[in-house]
Amino acid sequence: MAEQSQGARALFFDESLVEEVAAVNGFAVESVEPLCEIDGDAIVMRHGKSGARLLFLHNADENKAFSISFKTPPVDDTGVFHILEHSVLCGSDKFPVKEPFVNLLKTSMQTFLNALTFPDKTMYPVASTNDQDLENLTDVYMDAVLHPAIYRKRAVFEQEGWHYELDDANSEAGTPERLRYNGVVFNEMKGALSDPESVLYRGMNTELFPGTCYAFESGGHPRAIPQLTYEGYLDTHARHYRLDNSYIVLYGDIDAERMLRFLDRRYLSAADCAPRTPAEPNPMGECKPNVSLDAVVPMATAPENACVGLGYAIGDARDFERVLAADVLMDALMGGNESPIKRAVLDAGIGGDATAFLMDSQAMPVALFELKGAKPDAKQRFMEIVEGEAARLVADGIPRDLLEASLAQLSFELRERDRGMADGVVLAMNALSGWLYDDALATTYLRYEDALAHMREGLDGRYFEDVLESLIVKSNHKALLEVKPVEAEDDSEEERELAEKLAGLDEVAKQAIRDDVAELRAMQEAPDAPEALATLPRLSTSDIGAAKPDPAAVLDAACPLPCLRHELPSRHINYLYLYFDANNVSFDDVPYVTLLCMLLNKLDTAKRTAAELDVFMRQHLGSMRFFPDTYVSASDPDKVSLRVTLSASALAEEAAQLSAIPREVWETTKFDAKQKILDVLVQRRIGMEQTFANEGHTSATNRLSASYFRAGVLRQKLAGVDFYLFLKDLIDNYDERFDALAAKLEEVRATVFGGPALASFTGSAEECDAFWAAAGDMGLVRDERAATGEVFGGDCGCELAIPEPAPRNEAFIVPCDVSYSAKGAPTLDVVEHSGLWSVIANALSFDYLWNEVRVKGGAYGVGFRRGEEGFARFYSYRDPGVDGTLARFDAAADWLAAFEPDEAEMEGYIVATVAAHDAPAKPRAIARREDGAFLCGRAADWREKLRDEKLAATPAAIRACAPVLRKVADRGNVCVFGNEDIIRAAKQPLEVSKLF
């Protein structure tokens, strides 16, 4: 493999050969350049006939990627480009099935498959480790964007965008006749714009860039989405989804000749390219300097959600180095609680938290400062503090250690390349940050080494002071905006609009709505024709290839602490995990374990102030954090272990600091800074409230787990609703409880860090030896039980006495316009856990549930999972209702009992499930996976067995699992997070609580 990759890489240094390959396939090469940042080369091309642009990022990465993007600047708030993003993936000329996107999720070897709407572009990226699979994915996506079924299927627009639904009056239930909107994007954006931060970002662009595409909500505003007509939607697609308006990116170890030939023959030269109309001079609109300091956006939400935004236009996106410099400044001045501007804001007591980040991926990026949990009349004071501190730093000079630390962090992150998704997808996004606005900038946002070097040189002068001065102190392009919570009206504007519409309908018009919905339902429920399904490309299990087991961790008891050694290629970055046994903490004190982890590295130590520590950490470490972890025995779900985990990373040359800094923190942190501790507590409270409102499906399933499992009870005490209520009470009574809090933190610290510890190290053998030579035993007690491979000792498996679970049906009201529902039950006694359940989850989530809950019900997301503890659960995401969704969950057992896929469909389920199992993972993720297996007592070959079970799945074995779903339907409990009206209207017997 290495020889092939090097050979391919050498090929691209021969520019004449590149040009020959491109020319044969209709492309002209515009540039060829080595790109050290990706360990490869960048080739920019243009297709002669179609005008399509293409950027090939060639390197040895086996996780290959393709994307096609279009410039799509909105001209209103109807969200037409967002609706199109969904719609084009609902069938095409070559693939005339209802949901080719979902079919690919079910049957391909994809490592990334999605579509994304940005403020001025729409992107369709895919990734796979298999060459044929990548070509298949590319084929489906290209046909989808160029030849979608939307022109002959109006129902796609109604399903993904919006349509009317008429609920008849029900005298028994006492409900009147009701007209309502439904549609996937409509409901998605109701959820998205229930988030005050999303409202803030939208308002900020509106104030900064009036008269441009950025003044509009590209995702669509629920009040404007119903204004979009089918005809306008089709016209928008025809004008923007053109090859001369497209940007194609290829990435990885791709056979260039094969892929270029495929694109040219199948799509680019075959396309009926209409005569090109002259391009608009500036389709985004002109981003002129503008100052707006009085904007207030009223929002029906909880008072805790008040927030203020202060935004500064950075300048033209073409100036990449300035954008990068602004990023460094945001981190240096606002990145931590002790950063100078953030500390000044926190000390002023005008809000609960303050953050800063870039709003990029647009023609004029913005540096946004945000005040969360803003107090009344905080807006003006917030701006005075930010601008006053910026002026002081410009005059006095920004401390060089702050800037050096932020530059070091940025360099580390770029070197690590751990982006959370396929590298080729992220790099395509990065490329478009410049390329979309200027054809000469295809690789500008990928080449960062020169910019970093120039900024380091600037540390000797006033480089950063000059950037800060022009960015903030002398800005002539800024906006100050407040999102102000108001009481919700009894009847919303939407409800009044629908009531007026209903009042004006006669019976003929009402029947027309019913007929339209019936026609839509018929389309949604009709199975795809066999001949249509046959058009989809499919892989067989023979395409999967042999298993690639993770390099086995070695338990080395000879190290100063027992150590799981992971020899993985990590680009000379070392990852350290320390697992501290915390089972001697009493259950009542469990919330203090979380508090302890939250506070470590945010307070003074015996050696350094919190500000000095923050800078020192960022200079020498890539990351460092403490967090509580729970581990459940692989053989007995009643055996639960609580550990506190240190996670730290650093370049290999920083081995000494990788041990010294964490030790300084856990041994000598002082818990006497009353106000700084309160700052951290309030920030966590705000973060949890945002999670409840925006990721309620996760909160609901975690809460539901506490109805059945000790581990679930423990996790609620550590990080769930129980911890949130504890945290709120602590904040409300902070003054009288502070002394006891400080004492309890000292006590829990002594218990946790005085107990046994197990280590995990990722890096080369030489780097591991060097680390231990520098670290010694770090003053810790060896976990001798773990050194022998025994992680659960004693008859009960743990010292921590966790209460018995108590089943409950609950609902938690949070400020949002949608709901998140979960239903589940323990099922380990019905069918034991195996890889078979991963195949079932794939089939349920992307077939039955997708069609029933998302397509018909209008929820944005839905899924099913069953884990090792035997916890089977359904969940929905950004859902307009509760009862209908739960009824569909309950009917899943009947669907599974009748599961009869043909051979090709069944093989597709297996291929997709095994491909997800085999997907490439970064070194840190592999290490954590192996550490978790060890700490749960799994067999060394557990992943191989799981994979074999997935490969062995059969329809009969899947049908045999239907009783599990019947148990969930008959005896499962329910948990819902969401909108009060939706929850109160549900017929489920729920214990309802208001969290905020």
Coordinates of C-alpha atoms in Angstrom, one line a residue, residues 691-917:
T691 CA -28.5 20.7 25.8
F692 CA -32.0 20.0 27.2
A693 CA -33.5 22.3 24.6
N694 CA -31.4 21.4 21.6
E695 CA -30.4 17.8 22.2
G696 CA -33.4 16.6 24.1
H697 CA -33.3 13.1 22.5
T698 CA -30.0 12.4 24.3
S699 CA -31.3 13.8 27.6
A700 CA -34.5 11.7 27.3
T701 CA -32.8 8.4 26.6
N702 CA -30.2 9.0 29.3
R703 CA -33.0 9.8 31.8
L704 CA -35.0 6.7 30.7
S705 CA -32.0 4.5 31.4
A706 CA -32.3 5.5 35.1
S707 CA -35.6 3.7 35.2
Y708 CA -34.0 0.4 34.8
F709 CA -30.2 0.4 35.3
R710 CA -27.9 1.3 38.2
A711 CA -25.5 2.8 35.7
G712 CA -28.3 5.0 34.5
V713 CA -29.1 6.1 38.1
L714 CA -25.4 6.9 38.6
R715 CA -25.2 8.9 35.3
Q716 CA -28.2 11.0 36.2
K717 CA -26.4 11.9 39.5
L718 CA -23.2 12.7 37.6
A719 CA -24.6 14.6 34.6
G720 CA -28.3 14.3 34.1
V721 CA -31.5 15.9 35.4
D722 CA -30.6 14.9 39.0
F723 CA -27.3 16.7 38.7
Y724 CA -28.9 19.7 37.1
L725 CA -31.3 20.1 39.9
F726 CA -28.5 19.7 42.4
L727 CA -26.5 22.4 40.6
K728 CA -29.4 24.8 40.4
D729 CA -30.0 24.4 44.2
L730 CA -26.3 24.9 44.9
I731 CA -26.2 28.1 42.8
D732 CA -29.4 29.4 44.4
N733 CA -28.0 28.9 47.9
Y734 CA -24.4 29.5 47.1
D735 CA -23.3 32.0 49.8
E736 CA -24.5 29.9 52.7
R737 CA -23.2 26.6 51.1
F738 CA -19.8 27.8 49.8
D739 CA -17.7 26.8 52.9
A740 CA -19.2 23.4 53.0
L741 CA -18.7 23.1 49.2
A742 CA -15.0 23.9 49.5
A743 CA -14.6 21.4 52.3
K744 CA -16.4 18.7 50.4
L745 CA -14.3 19.3 47.3
E746 CA -11.1 18.8 49.3
E747 CA -12.6 15.6 50.8
V748 CA -13.6 14.2 47.4
R749 CA -10.3 15.2 45.9
A750 CA -8.4 13.2 48.6
T751 CA -10.7 10.2 48.1
V752 CA -10.4 10.1 44.3
F753 CA -6.7 11.0 43.8
G754 CA -5.6 9.0 46.8
G755 CA -7.1 5.9 45.4
P756 CA -5.8 3.4 42.8
A757 CA -4.9 4.6 39.3
L758 CA -4.5 2.9 35.9
A759 CA -2.8 4.6 33.0
S760 CA -3.2 4.5 29.2
F761 CA -0.6 5.9 26.8
T762 CA -0.7 6.3 23.0
G763 CA 2.4 6.8 20.9
S764 CA 5.5 4.9 19.9
A765 CA 7.3 2.5 22.3
E766 CA 10.2 5.0 22.6
E767 CA 7.8 7.8 23.4
C768 CA 6.1 5.7 26.0
D769 CA 9.4 4.9 27.7
A770 CA 10.4 8.5 27.6
F771 CA 7.1 9.6 29.2
W772 CA 7.5 7.2 32.1
A773 CA 11.1 8.1 32.6
A774 CA 10.0 11.7 33.0
A775 CA 6.8 11.0 34.9
G776 CA 7.7 8.4 37.5
D777 CA 4.7 7.3 39.5
M778 CA 3.3 10.9 39.7
G779 CA 2.7 10.3 43.4
L780 CA -0.2 7.9 42.7
V781 CA -1.2 4.5 44.0
R782 CA -1.0 1.6 41.6
D783 CA -4.2 0.0 40.6
E784 CA -3.0 -3.6 41.3
R785 CA -6.4 -5.1 40.7
A786 CA -6.3 -3.6 37.1
A787 CA -2.7 -4.8 36.8
T788 CA -3.9 -8.3 37.0
G789 CA -6.7 -7.7 34.5
E790 CA -9.5 -7.7 37.2
V791 CA -11.5 -4.5 37.0
F792 CA -14.6 -5.6 38.9
G793 CA -13.8 -7.0 42.4
G794 CA -15.9 -8.2 45.3
D795 CA -19.2 -10.0 45.4
C796 CA -21.3 -7.0 44.3
G797 CA -18.8 -5.7 41.8
C798 CA -18.3 -2.3 43.3
E799 CA -18.0 -0.4 46.6
L800 CA -20.3 2.4 45.5
A801 CA -23.8 1.7 46.7
I802 CA -26.1 2.8 43.9
P803 CA -29.9 2.9 44.7
E804 CA -32.3 0.6 42.8
P805 CA -33.7 2.1 39.7
A806 CA -37.3 3.4 39.8
P807 CA -39.4 3.2 36.6
R808 CA -41.1 6.4 35.6
N809 CA -42.9 8.0 32.8
E810 CA -41.7 11.6 32.7
A811 CA -41.9 14.8 30.7
F812 CA -39.6 17.8 31.1
I813 CA -40.8 21.2 29.8
V814 CA -38.0 23.2 28.2
P815 CA -38.2 26.4 26.1
C816 CA -38.4 25.1 22.5
D817 CA -41.0 24.7 19.8
V818 CA -40.6 21.0 19.3
S819 CA -40.3 17.8 21.3
Y820 CA -37.9 14.9 21.8
S821 CA -39.5 11.6 22.8
A822 CA -37.9 8.4 24.0
K823 CA -39.3 5.0 24.9
G824 CA -37.4 2.0 26.1
A825 CA -37.1 -1.1 28.3
P826 CA -34.5 -3.6 29.5
T827 CA -34.5 -6.7 27.3
L828 CA -31.5 -8.7 28.2
D829 CA -33.7 -11.6 29.3
V830 CA -35.3 -11.8 25.8
V831 CA -32.4 -12.0 23.4
E832 CA -28.8 -11.6 24.5
H833 CA -26.8 -8.8 23.0
S834 CA -24.9 -9.5 19.8
G835 CA -23.8 -7.8 16.6
L836 CA -27.2 -8.8 15.2
W837 CA -28.7 -5.8 17.0
S838 CA -26.6 -3.4 15.1
V839 CA -28.1 -4.7 11.8
I840 CA -31.6 -4.4 13.3
A841 CA -30.9 -0.9 14.5
N842 CA -29.8 0.0 10.9
A843 CA -32.9 -1.5 9.4
L844 CA -35.3 0.0 11.9
S845 CA -33.7 3.5 11.9
F846 CA -33.4 3.9 8.1
D847 CA -36.4 2.0 6.9
Y848 CA -39.4 1.8 9.2
L849 CA -38.7 4.7 11.6
W850 CA -37.4 7.0 8.9
N851 CA -40.6 6.6 6.8
E852 CA -43.0 6.6 9.7
V853 CA -41.6 9.2 12.1
R854 CA -39.6 11.5 9.8
V855 CA -41.3 11.3 6.4
K856 CA -44.9 11.0 7.6
G857 CA -44.7 12.4 11.1
G858 CA -42.4 15.4 10.2
A859 CA -39.8 14.8 12.9
Y860 CA -36.3 15.8 11.8
G861 CA -34.6 12.8 13.3
V862 CA -35.5 9.3 14.7
G863 CA -33.6 6.2 15.6
F864 CA -33.4 2.9 17.6
R865 CA -30.6 1.5 19.6
R866 CA -29.9 -1.5 21.9
G867 CA -26.8 -1.6 23.9
E868 CA -24.9 -4.1 25.9
E869 CA -26.9 -3.5 29.0
G870 CA -29.9 -4.8 27.1
F871 CA -31.4 -1.3 27.0
A872 CA -33.6 -1.2 23.9
R873 CA -34.9 2.3 23.1
F874 CA -36.5 4.5 20.4
Y875 CA -36.0 8.2 20.2
S876 CA -37.2 11.2 18.1
Y877 CA -35.5 14.5 17.4
R878 CA -37.1 17.9 16.7
D879 CA -40.5 16.3 16.6
P880 CA -43.8 18.2 16.2
G881 CA -45.8 15.7 18.4
V882 CA -45.6 12.9 21.0
D883 CA -48.6 10.5 20.7
G884 CA -48.2 9.7 17.0
T885 CA -44.5 9.1 17.4
L886 CA -45.0 6.8 20.4
A887 CA -47.7 4.9 18.6
R888 CA -45.3 4.3 15.7
F889 CA -42.6 3.1 18.1
D890 CA -45.1 0.6 19.5
A891 CA -45.9 -0.7 16.0
A892 CA -42.2 -1.4 15.2
A893 CA -42.6 -4.9 16.5
D894 CA -45.1 -5.8 13.9
W895 CA -42.8 -4.4 11.2
L896 CA -39.9 -6.4 12.5
A897 CA -41.9 -9.6 12.7
A898 CA -42.8 -9.3 9.0
F899 CA -39.3 -8.4 8.0
E900 CA -38.7 -10.0 4.6
P901 CA -36.0 -8.2 2.6
D902 CA -34.8 -9.7 -0.7
E903 CA -31.2 -11.0 -0.8
A904 CA -29.7 -7.8 -2.1
E905 CA -31.4 -5.6 0.4
M906 CA -30.4 -7.9 3.3
E907 CA -26.8 -7.9 2.1
G908 CA -27.0 -4.1 1.9
Y909 CA -27.9 -3.9 5.6
I910 CA -25.0 -6.1 6.5
V911 CA -22.5 -4.2 4.3
A912 CA -23.5 -0.8 5.8
T913 CA -23.4 -2.1 9.4
V914 CA -20.0 -3.8 9.0
A915 CA -18.6 -0.8 7.2
A916 CA -19.6 1.4 10.1
H917 CA -17.8 -1.1 12.4

